Short mmCIF file of C-alpha atoms in Angstrom, two decimals:
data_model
loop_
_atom_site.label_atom_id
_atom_site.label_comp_id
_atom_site.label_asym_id
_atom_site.label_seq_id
_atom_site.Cartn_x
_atom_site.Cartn_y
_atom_site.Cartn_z
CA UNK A 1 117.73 99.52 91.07
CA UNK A 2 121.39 98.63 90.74
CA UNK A 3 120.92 95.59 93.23
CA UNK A 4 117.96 94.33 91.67
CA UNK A 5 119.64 94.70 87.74
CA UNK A 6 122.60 92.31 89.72
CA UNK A 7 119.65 89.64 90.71
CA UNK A 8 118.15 89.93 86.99
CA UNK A 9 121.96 89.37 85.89
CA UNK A 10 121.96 85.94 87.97
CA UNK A 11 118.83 84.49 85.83
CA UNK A 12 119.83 81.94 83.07
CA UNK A 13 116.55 82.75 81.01
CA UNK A 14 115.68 79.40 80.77
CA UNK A 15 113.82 78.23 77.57
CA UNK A 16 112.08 75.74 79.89
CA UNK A 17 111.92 78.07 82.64
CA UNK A 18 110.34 76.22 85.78
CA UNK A 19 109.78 79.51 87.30
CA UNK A 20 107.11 80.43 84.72
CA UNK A 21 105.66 76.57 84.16
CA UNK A 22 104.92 76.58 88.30
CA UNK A 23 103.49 80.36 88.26
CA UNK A 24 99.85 80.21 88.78
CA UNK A 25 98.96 82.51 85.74
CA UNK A 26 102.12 81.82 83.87
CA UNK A 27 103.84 85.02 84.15
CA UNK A 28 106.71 85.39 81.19
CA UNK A 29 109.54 85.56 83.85
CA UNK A 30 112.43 85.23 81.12
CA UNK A 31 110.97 88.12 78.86
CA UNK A 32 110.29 90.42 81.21
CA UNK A 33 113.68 89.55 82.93
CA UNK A 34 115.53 90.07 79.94
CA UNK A 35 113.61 93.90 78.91
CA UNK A 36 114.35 94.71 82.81
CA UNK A 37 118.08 94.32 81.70
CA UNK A 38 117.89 95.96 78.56
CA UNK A 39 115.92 99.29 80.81
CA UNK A 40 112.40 98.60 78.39
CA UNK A 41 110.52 99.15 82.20
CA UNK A 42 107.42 100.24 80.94
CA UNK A 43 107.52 97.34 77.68
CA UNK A 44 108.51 94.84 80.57
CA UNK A 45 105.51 96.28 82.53
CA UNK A 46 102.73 96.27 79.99
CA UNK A 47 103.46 92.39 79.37
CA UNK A 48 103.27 91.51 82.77
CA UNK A 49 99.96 93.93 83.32
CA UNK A 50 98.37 92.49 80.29
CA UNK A 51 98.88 89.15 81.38
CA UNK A 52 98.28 89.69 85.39
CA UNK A 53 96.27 92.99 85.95
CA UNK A 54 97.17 92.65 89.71
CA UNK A 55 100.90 91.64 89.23
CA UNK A 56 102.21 95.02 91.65
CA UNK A 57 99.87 93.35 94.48
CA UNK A 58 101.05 89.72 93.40
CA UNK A 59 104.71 90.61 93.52
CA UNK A 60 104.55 91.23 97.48
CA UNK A 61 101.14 88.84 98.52
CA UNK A 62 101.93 85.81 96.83
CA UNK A 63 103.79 82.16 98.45
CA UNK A 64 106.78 82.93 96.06
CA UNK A 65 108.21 80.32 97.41
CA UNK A 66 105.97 77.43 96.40
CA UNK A 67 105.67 79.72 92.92
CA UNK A 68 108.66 81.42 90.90
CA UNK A 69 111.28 81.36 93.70
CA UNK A 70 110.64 78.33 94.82
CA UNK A 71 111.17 76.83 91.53
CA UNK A 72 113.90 78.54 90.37
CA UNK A 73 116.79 76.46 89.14
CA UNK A 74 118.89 78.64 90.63
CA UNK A 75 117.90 77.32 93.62
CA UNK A 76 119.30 73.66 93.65
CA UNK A 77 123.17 74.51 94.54
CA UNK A 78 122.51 78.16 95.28
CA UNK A 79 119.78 81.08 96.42
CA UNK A 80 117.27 81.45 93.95
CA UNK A 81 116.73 84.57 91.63
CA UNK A 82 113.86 86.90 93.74
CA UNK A 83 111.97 88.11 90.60
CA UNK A 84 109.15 88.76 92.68
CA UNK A 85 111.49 91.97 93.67
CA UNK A 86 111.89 92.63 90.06
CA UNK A 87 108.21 92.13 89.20
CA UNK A 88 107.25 94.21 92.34
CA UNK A 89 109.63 97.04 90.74
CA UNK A 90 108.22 97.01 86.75
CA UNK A 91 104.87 96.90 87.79
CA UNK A 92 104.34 99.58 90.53
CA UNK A 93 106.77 101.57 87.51
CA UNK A 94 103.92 101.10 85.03
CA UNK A 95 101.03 101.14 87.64
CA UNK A 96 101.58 105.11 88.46
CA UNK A 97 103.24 105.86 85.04
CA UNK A 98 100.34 104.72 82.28
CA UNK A 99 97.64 106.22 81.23
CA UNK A 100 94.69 103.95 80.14
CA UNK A 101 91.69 105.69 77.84
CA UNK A 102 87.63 104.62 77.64
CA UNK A 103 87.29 102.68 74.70
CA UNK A 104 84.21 102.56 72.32
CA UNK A 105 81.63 100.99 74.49
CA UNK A 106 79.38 97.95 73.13
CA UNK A 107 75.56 98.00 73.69
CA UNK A 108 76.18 95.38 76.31
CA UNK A 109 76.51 96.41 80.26
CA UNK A 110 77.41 93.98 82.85
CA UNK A 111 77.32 93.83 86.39
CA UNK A 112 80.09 92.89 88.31
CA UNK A 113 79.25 91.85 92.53
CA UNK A 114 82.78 92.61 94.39
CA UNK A 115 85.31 94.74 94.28
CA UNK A 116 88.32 92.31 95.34
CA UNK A 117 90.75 90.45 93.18
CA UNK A 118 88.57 88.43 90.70
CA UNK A 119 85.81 91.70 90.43
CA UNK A 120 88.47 94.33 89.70
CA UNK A 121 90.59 91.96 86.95
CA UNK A 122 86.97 91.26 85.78
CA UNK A 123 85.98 95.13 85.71
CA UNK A 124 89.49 96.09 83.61
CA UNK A 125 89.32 92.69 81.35
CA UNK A 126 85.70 93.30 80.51
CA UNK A 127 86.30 97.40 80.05
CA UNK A 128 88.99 96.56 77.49
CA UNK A 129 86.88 94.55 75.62
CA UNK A 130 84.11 97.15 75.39
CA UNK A 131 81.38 96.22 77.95
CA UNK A 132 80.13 98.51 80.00
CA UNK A 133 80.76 97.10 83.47
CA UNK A 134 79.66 98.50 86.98
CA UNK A 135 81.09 97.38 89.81
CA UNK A 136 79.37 96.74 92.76
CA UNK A 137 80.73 96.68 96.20
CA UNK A 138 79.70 96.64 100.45
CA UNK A 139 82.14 98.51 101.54
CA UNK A 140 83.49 102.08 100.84
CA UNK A 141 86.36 101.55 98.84
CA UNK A 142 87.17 98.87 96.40
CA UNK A 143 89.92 96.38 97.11
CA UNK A 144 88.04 93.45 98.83
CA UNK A 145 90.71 91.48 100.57
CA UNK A 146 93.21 93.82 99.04
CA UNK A 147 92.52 96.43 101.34
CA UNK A 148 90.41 95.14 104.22
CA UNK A 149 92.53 91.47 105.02
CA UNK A 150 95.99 91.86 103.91
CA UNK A 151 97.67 94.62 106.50
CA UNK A 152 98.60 97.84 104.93
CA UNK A 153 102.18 97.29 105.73
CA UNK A 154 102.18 94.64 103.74
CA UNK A 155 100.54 96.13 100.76
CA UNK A 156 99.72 100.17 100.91
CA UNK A 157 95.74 100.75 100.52
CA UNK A 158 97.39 103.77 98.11
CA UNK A 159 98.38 101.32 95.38
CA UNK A 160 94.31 99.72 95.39
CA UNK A 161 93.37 103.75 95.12
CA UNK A 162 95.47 103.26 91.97
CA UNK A 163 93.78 100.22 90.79
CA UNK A 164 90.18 102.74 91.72
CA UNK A 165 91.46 105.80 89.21
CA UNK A 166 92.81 102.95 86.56
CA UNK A 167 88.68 101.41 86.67
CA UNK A 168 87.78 104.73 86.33
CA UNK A 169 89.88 105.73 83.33
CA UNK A 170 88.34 103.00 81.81
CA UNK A 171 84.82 103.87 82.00
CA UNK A 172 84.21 101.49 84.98
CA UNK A 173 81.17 102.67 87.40
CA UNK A 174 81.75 102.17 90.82
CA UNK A 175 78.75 101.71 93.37
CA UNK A 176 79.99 101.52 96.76
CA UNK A 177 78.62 100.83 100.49
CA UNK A 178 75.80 98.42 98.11
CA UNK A 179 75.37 95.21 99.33
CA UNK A 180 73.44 93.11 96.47
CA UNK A 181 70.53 90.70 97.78
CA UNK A 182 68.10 91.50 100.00
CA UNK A 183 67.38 95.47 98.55
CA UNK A 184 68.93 95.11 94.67
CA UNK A 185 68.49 91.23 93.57
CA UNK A 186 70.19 89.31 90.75
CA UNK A 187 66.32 89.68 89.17
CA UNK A 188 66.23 93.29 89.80
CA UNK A 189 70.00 93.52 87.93
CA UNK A 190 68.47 91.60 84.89
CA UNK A 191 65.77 93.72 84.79
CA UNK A 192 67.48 96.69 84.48
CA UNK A 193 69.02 95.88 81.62
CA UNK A 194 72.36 94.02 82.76
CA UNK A 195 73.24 91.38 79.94
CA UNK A 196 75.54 89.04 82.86
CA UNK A 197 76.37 89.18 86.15
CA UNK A 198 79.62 88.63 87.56
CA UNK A 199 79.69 87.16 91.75
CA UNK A 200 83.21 88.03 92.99
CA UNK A 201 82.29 88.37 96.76
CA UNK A 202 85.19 86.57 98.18
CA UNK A 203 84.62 84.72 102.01
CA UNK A 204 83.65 87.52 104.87
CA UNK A 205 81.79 85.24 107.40
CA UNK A 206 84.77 83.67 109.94
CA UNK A 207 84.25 80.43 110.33
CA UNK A 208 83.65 79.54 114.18
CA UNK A 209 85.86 76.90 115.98
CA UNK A 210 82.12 75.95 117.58
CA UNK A 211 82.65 76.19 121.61
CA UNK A 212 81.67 78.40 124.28
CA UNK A 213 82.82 81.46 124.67
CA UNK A 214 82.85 83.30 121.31
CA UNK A 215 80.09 86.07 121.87
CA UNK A 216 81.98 87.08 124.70
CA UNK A 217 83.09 90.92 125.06
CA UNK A 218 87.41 90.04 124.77
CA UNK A 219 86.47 87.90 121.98
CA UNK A 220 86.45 88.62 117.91
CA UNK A 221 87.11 86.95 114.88
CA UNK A 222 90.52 87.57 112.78
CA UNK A 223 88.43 88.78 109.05
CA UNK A 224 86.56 91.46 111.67
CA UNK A 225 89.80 92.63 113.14
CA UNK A 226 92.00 93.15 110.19
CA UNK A 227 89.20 95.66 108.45
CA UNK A 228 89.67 98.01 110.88
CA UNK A 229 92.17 97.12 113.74
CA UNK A 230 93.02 100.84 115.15
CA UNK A 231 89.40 100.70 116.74
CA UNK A 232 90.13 97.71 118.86
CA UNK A 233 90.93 97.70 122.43
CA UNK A 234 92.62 94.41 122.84
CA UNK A 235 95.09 95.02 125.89
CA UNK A 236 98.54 93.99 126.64
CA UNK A 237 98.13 90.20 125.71
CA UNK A 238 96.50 89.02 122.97
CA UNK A 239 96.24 85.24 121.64
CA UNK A 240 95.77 84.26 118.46
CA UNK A 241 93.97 80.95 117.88
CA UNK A 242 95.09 79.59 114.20
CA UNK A 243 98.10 79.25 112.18
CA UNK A 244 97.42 80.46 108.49
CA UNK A 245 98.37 83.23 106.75
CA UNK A 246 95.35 85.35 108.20
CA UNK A 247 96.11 84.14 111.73
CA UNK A 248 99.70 85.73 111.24
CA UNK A 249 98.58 88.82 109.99
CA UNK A 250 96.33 88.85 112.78
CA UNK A 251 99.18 88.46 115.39
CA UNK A 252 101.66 90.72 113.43
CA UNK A 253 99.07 93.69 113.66
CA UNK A 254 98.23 93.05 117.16
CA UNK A 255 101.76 93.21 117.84
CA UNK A 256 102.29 96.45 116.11
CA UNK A 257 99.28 97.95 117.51
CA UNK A 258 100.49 98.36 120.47
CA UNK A 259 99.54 94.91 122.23
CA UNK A 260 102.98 93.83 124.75
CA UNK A 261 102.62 90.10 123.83
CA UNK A 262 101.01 88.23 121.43
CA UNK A 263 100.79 84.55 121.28
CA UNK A 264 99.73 82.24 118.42
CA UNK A 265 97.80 79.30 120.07
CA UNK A 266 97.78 75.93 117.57
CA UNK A 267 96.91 72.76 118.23
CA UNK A 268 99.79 70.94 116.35
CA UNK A 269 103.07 72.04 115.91
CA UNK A 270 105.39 74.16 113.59
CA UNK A 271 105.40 71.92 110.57
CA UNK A 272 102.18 71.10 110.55
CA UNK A 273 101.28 75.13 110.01
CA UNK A 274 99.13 75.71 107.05
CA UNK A 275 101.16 79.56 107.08
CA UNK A 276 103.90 79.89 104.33
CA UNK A 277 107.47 79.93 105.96
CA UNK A 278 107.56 83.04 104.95
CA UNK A 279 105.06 84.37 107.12
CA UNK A 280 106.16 82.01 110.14
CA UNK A 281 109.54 83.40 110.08
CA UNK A 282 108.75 87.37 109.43
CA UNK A 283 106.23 86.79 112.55
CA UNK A 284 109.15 85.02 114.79
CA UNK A 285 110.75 88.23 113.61
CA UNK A 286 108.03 91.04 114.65
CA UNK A 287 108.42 89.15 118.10
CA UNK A 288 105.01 86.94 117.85
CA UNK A 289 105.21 84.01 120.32
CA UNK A 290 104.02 80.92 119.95
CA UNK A 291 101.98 78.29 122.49
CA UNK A 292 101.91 74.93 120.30
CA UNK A 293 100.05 71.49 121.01
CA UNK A 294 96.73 73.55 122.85
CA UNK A 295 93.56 72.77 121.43
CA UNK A 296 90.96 75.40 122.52
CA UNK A 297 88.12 74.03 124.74
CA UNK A 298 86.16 76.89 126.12
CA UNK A 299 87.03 80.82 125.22
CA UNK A 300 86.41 82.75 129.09
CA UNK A 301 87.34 86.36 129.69
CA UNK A 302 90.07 85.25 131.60
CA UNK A 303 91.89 83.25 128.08
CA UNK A 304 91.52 80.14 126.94
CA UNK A 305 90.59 76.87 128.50
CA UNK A 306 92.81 74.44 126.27
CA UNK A 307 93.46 70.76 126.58
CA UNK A 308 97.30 69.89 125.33
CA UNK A 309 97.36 67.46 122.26
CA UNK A 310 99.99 64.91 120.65
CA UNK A 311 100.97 63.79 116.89
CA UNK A 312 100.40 60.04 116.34
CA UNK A 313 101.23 57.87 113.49
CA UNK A 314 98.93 55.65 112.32
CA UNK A 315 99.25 52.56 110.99
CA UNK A 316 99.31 53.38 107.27
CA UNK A 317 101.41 56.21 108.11
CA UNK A 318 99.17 59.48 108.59
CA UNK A 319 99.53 61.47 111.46
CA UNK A 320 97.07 61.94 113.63
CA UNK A 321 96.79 65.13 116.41
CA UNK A 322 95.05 63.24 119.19
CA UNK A 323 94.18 65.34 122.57
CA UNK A 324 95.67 63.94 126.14
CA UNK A 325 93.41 63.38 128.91
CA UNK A 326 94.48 65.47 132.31
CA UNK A 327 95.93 67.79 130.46
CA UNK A 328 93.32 70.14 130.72
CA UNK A 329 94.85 74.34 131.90
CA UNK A 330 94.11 78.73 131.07
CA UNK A 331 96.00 79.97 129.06
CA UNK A 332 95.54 83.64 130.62
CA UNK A 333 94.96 86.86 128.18
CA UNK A 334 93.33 89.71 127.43
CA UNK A 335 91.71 89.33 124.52
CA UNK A 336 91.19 86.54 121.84
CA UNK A 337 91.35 86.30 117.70
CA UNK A 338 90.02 83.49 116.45
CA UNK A 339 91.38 82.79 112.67
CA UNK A 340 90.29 79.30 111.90
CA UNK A 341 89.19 80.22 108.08
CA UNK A 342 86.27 81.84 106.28
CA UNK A 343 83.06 80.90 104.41
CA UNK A 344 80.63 82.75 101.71
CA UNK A 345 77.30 85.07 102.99
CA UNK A 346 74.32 84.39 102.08
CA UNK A 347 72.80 87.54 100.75
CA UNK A 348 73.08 86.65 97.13
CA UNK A 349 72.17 82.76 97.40
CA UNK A 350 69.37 83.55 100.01
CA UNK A 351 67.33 86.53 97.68
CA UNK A 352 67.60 84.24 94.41
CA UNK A 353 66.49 81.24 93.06
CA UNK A 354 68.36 78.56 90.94
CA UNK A 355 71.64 79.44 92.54
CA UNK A 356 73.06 76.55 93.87
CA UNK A 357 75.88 76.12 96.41
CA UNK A 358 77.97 73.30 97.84
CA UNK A 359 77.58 71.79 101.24
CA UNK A 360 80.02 74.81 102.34
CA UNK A 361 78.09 77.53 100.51
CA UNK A 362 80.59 77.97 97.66
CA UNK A 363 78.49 78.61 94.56
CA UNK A 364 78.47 75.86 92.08
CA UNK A 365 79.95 76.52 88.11
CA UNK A 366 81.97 74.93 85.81
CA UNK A 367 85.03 75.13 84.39
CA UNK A 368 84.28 78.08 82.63
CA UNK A 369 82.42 80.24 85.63
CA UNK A 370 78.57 79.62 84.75
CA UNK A 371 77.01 79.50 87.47
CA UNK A 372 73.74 76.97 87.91
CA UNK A 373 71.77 80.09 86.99
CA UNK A 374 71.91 81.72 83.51
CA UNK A 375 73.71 84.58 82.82
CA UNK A 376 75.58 84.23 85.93
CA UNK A 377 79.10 83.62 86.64
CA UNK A 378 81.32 83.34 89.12
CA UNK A 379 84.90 82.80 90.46
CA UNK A 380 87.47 83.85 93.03
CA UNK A 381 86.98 82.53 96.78
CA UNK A 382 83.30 82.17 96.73
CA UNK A 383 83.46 79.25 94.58
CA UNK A 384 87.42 77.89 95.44
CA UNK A 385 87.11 79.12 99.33
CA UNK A 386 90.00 81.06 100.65
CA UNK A 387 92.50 81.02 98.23
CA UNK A 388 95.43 83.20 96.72
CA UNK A 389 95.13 86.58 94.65
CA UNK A 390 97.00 85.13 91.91
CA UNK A 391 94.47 82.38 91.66
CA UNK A 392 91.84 84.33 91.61
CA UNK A 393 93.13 86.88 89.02
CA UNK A 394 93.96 83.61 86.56
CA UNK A 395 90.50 82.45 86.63
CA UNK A 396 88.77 85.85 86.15
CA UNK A 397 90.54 86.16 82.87
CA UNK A 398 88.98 82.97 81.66
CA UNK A 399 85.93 84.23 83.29
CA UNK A 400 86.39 87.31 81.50
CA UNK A 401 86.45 85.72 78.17
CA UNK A 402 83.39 83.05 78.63
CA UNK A 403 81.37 86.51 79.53
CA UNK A 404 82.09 87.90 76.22
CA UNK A 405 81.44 84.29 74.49
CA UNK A 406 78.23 84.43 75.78
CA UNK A 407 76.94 88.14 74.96
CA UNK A 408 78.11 86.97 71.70
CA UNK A 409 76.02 84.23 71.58
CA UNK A 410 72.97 85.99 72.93
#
């Protein structure tokens, strides 16, 4: 406490603050700074909960530094002020401390398709406005990529169990281990009396790097692995093929699971990684190696067949990763994690009609979240594709509020 009351003592409070104007959501850094000071924790923590539901999980998932702290003016002729610490404080404060009651309900219930980011700021935005919501979700506990992609070292599955009795205190119903599509459709939902439905199933399927090898028995796919990685057997060497966030995770869990070495395997080179810095560096740091300028040709149970590759710059200046020819070796392991991205499933868009998608399966909507189908709306990574948390929370509040617009209306 006293250390982080010395970092809220080096913020200026900007009027202007840059901090707040290059925050996703546009979290009132200053304010909440200056009630941190003045010891108004749970004040400080309602404004930042009212504004970002999800701000204790935002405070330790999000790129700070292309956000607050990288914007901080601080920053220019000295280190920048970490209010993501701060933030991370006040809100796990007022996440375990308040006490949220069922208000009066409206006549109007809506059903809300996954339990990750965008479904459970949906499921408390919509409660506090009087809906009854229930919240569907395929897997046992709510969280999406909360609890089942971001390692639990990174962000305890006991502060989403928090986010579960908060729902709950608000009159939320929760269906788990229900997968909507093929058994309960969009038409069956609507039937049933639902006024709007809200699709908030984020991007499951891995996307494949499309060579041979991937079915075989040393091989699995990053989104897989990080749901459950204690039941994987993956040996003393492990290679990671990727280099986002996911892809680190990946490698930093292998590494702490037990596996001897772990290498990251990329085709270009360090600052071409799509990771944040962040994650590069605390990877370096959990003793993650890396094999750079190896693009994957065949996946064997040996490792990975790999021809090495080059940057070129072009003549109007973009650079190019071009492959050398005779360059061709194994890179020898035990098992393989491919984390090349994610895309949607299909068991919504396949069961319904007049839901449309994009050439990459993202559903379709505008500005506002309708969807090409009335009555339902959508938004977090299965419209936007892998994205941040914060992103997704900033969008379901607009979501949120073009639901109610339309039960209005109807």
């Amino acid at each position: 406490m006293k250390r982080l009351l010395l970092e809220a003592d080096r913020c200026l409070l900007c009027k202007n603050a840059r901090c707040q104007a290059n925050c996703p959501i546009s979290t009132e850094i200053p304010e909440v700074v200056k009630l941190f000071k003045e010891d108004k924790i749970m004040e400080a923590g309602e404004i930042l909960f009212n504004n970002n539901p999800l701000s204790a999980a935002c405070a330790i998932v999000c790129p700070h530094e292309d956000q607050c702290k990288g914007n901080c003016i601080r920053g220019i002729k000295s280190e920048p002020v970490s209010f993501c610490e701060i933030e991370e404080y006040i809100s796990k404060e007022y996440l375990y401390k308040v006490k949220f009651e069922s208000i009066e309900k409206r006549n109007e219930s809506i059903a809300i398709i996954g339990a990750g980011p965008a479904g459970i700021t949906l499921s408390i935005a919509l409660a506090r406005k009087g809906f009854k919501v229930t919240l569907f979700d395929a897997h046992e506990k709510i969280g999406g990529v909360l609890r089942y992609g971001i390692p639990e070292y990174r962000l305890p599955n006991s502060m989403i169990d928090r986010y579960e009795e908060i729902l709950l205190e608000l009159g939320v119903k929760i269906r788990p281990n229900t997968l909507i599509g093929p058994v309960i459709t969009l038409d069956k939902l609507f039937f049933d009396g639902y006024k709007a439905v809200f699709i908030g199933t984020g991007v499951w399927n891995p996307k494949t790097l499309d060579i041979k090898g991937e079915s075989l028995g040393n091989v699995h796919y990053a989104i897989d692995y990080l749901k459950s990685p204690q039941v994987y057997n993956l040996g003393k060497k492990v290679a990671v093929i990727g280099a986002g966030n996911v892809a680190m995770d990946a490698a930093r869990v292998a590494k702490r699971s037990g596996a001897e070495e772990v290498y990251v395997v990329y085709r270009k080179g360090f600052e071409n990684m799509p990771c944040t810095k962040v994650e590069l560096e605390e990877a370096k740091e959990d003793g993650v190696k890396f094999e750079l300028f190896k693009a994957p040709l065949e996946l064997t149970e040996e490792g990975i067949k790999y021809i090495e590759t080059k940057n070129e710059v072009t003549e109007d200046g973009r650079i190019n990763t071009v492959t050398l020819e005779g360059t061709e070796g194994i890179f020898n392991c035990d098992s393989i994690i491919i984390a090349v991205s994610q895309s949607p499933r299909k068991n919504i868009v396949a069961n319904t009609t007049g839901l449309e998608t994009n050439k990459w399966g993202l559903l379709l909507t505008d500005d506002k979240g309708h969807t090409t189908k009335d009555g339902v709306f959508a938004s977090g990574d299965v419209v936007t594709g892998a994205n941040t948390v914060v992103h997704a929370v900033a969008y379901a509040k607009v979501v949120a509020d073009s639901i109610e617009e339309y039960c209005n209306k109807k």
